[in-house]
XYZ file of C-alpha atoms in Angstrom:
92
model
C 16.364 38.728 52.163
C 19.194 36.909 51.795
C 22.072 37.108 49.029
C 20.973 33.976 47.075
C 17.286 35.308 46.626
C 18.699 38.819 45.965
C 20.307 37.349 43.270
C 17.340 35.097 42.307
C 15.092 38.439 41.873
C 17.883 40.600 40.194
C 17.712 37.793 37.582
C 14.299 37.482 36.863
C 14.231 41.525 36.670
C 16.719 41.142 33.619
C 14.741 38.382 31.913
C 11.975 40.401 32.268
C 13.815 43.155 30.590
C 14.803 41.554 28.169
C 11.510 39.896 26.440
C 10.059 43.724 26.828
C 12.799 44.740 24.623
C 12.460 41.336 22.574
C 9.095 42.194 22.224
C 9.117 46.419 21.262
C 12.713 46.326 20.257
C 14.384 49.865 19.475
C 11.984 51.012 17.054
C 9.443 53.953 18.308
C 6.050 52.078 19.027
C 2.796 53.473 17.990
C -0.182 52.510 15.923
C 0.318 55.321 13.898
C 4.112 53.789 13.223
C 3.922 50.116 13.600
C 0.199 49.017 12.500
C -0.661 46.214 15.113
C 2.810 44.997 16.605
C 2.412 44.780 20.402
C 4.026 47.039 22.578
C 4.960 46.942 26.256
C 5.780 50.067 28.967
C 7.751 49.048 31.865
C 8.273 51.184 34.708
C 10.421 50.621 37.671
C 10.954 52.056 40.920
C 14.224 50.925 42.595
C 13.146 52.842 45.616
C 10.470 50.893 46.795
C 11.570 47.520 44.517
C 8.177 47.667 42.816
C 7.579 47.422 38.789
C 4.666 47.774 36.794
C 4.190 46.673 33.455
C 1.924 47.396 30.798
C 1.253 45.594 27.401
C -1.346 47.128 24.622
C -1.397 43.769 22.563
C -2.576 45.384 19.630
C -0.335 48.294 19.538
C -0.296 51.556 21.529
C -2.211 54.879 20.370
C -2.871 58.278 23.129
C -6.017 57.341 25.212
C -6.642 53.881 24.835
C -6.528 51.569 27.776
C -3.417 49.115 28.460
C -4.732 45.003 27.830
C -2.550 43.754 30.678
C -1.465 45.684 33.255
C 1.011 44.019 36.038
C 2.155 45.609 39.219
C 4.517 43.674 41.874
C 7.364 44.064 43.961
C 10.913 42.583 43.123
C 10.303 39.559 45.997
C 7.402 38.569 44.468
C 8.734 35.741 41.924
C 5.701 33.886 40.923
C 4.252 37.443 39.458
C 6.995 37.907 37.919
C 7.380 34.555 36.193
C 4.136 34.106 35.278
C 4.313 38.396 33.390
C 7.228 36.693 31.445
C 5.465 33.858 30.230
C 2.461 36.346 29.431
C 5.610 38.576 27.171
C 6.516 35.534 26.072
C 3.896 34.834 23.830
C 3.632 38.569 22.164
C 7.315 37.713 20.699
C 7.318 37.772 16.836
């Protein structure tokens, strides 16, 4: 991989990072807390450059299944992209 696309990736990682926290902010997510407001679990694994992403578009409660779930590698920019325009819309 070369520098430029390094970069390329490293950026799309912060965008991405940055609607999930547009999107849950700073506030604890639950049903139980925030009604309906969407909420979004990001996980990622520097070690093997992989992230996975999940998004309960009608809030998050124990035991119910995620909407959306994403799973890619950092040199995969299309997925990535296309999870941020997904985000995108869950913005309020």
């Amino acid at each position: 991989m070369t520098k430029k696309q390094e970069q390329a990736n490293r950026e799309q990682l912060h965008r991405l990072l940055d609607v999930v926290l547009d999107v849950n902010g700073f506030e604890a997510r639950s049903k139980e807390e925030t009604g309906e407001k969407p909420t979004v679990f990001i996980d990622i694994s520097g070690h093997v450059a992989r992230c996975l992403v999940r998004v309960h578009k009608t809030g998050w409660a124990k035991g119910e299944v995620d909407d959306l779930g994403s799973e890619f590698y950092f040199d995969e920019p299309m997925k990535i992209n296309e999870l941020i325009n997904r985000l995108e819309k869950l913005k309020g």
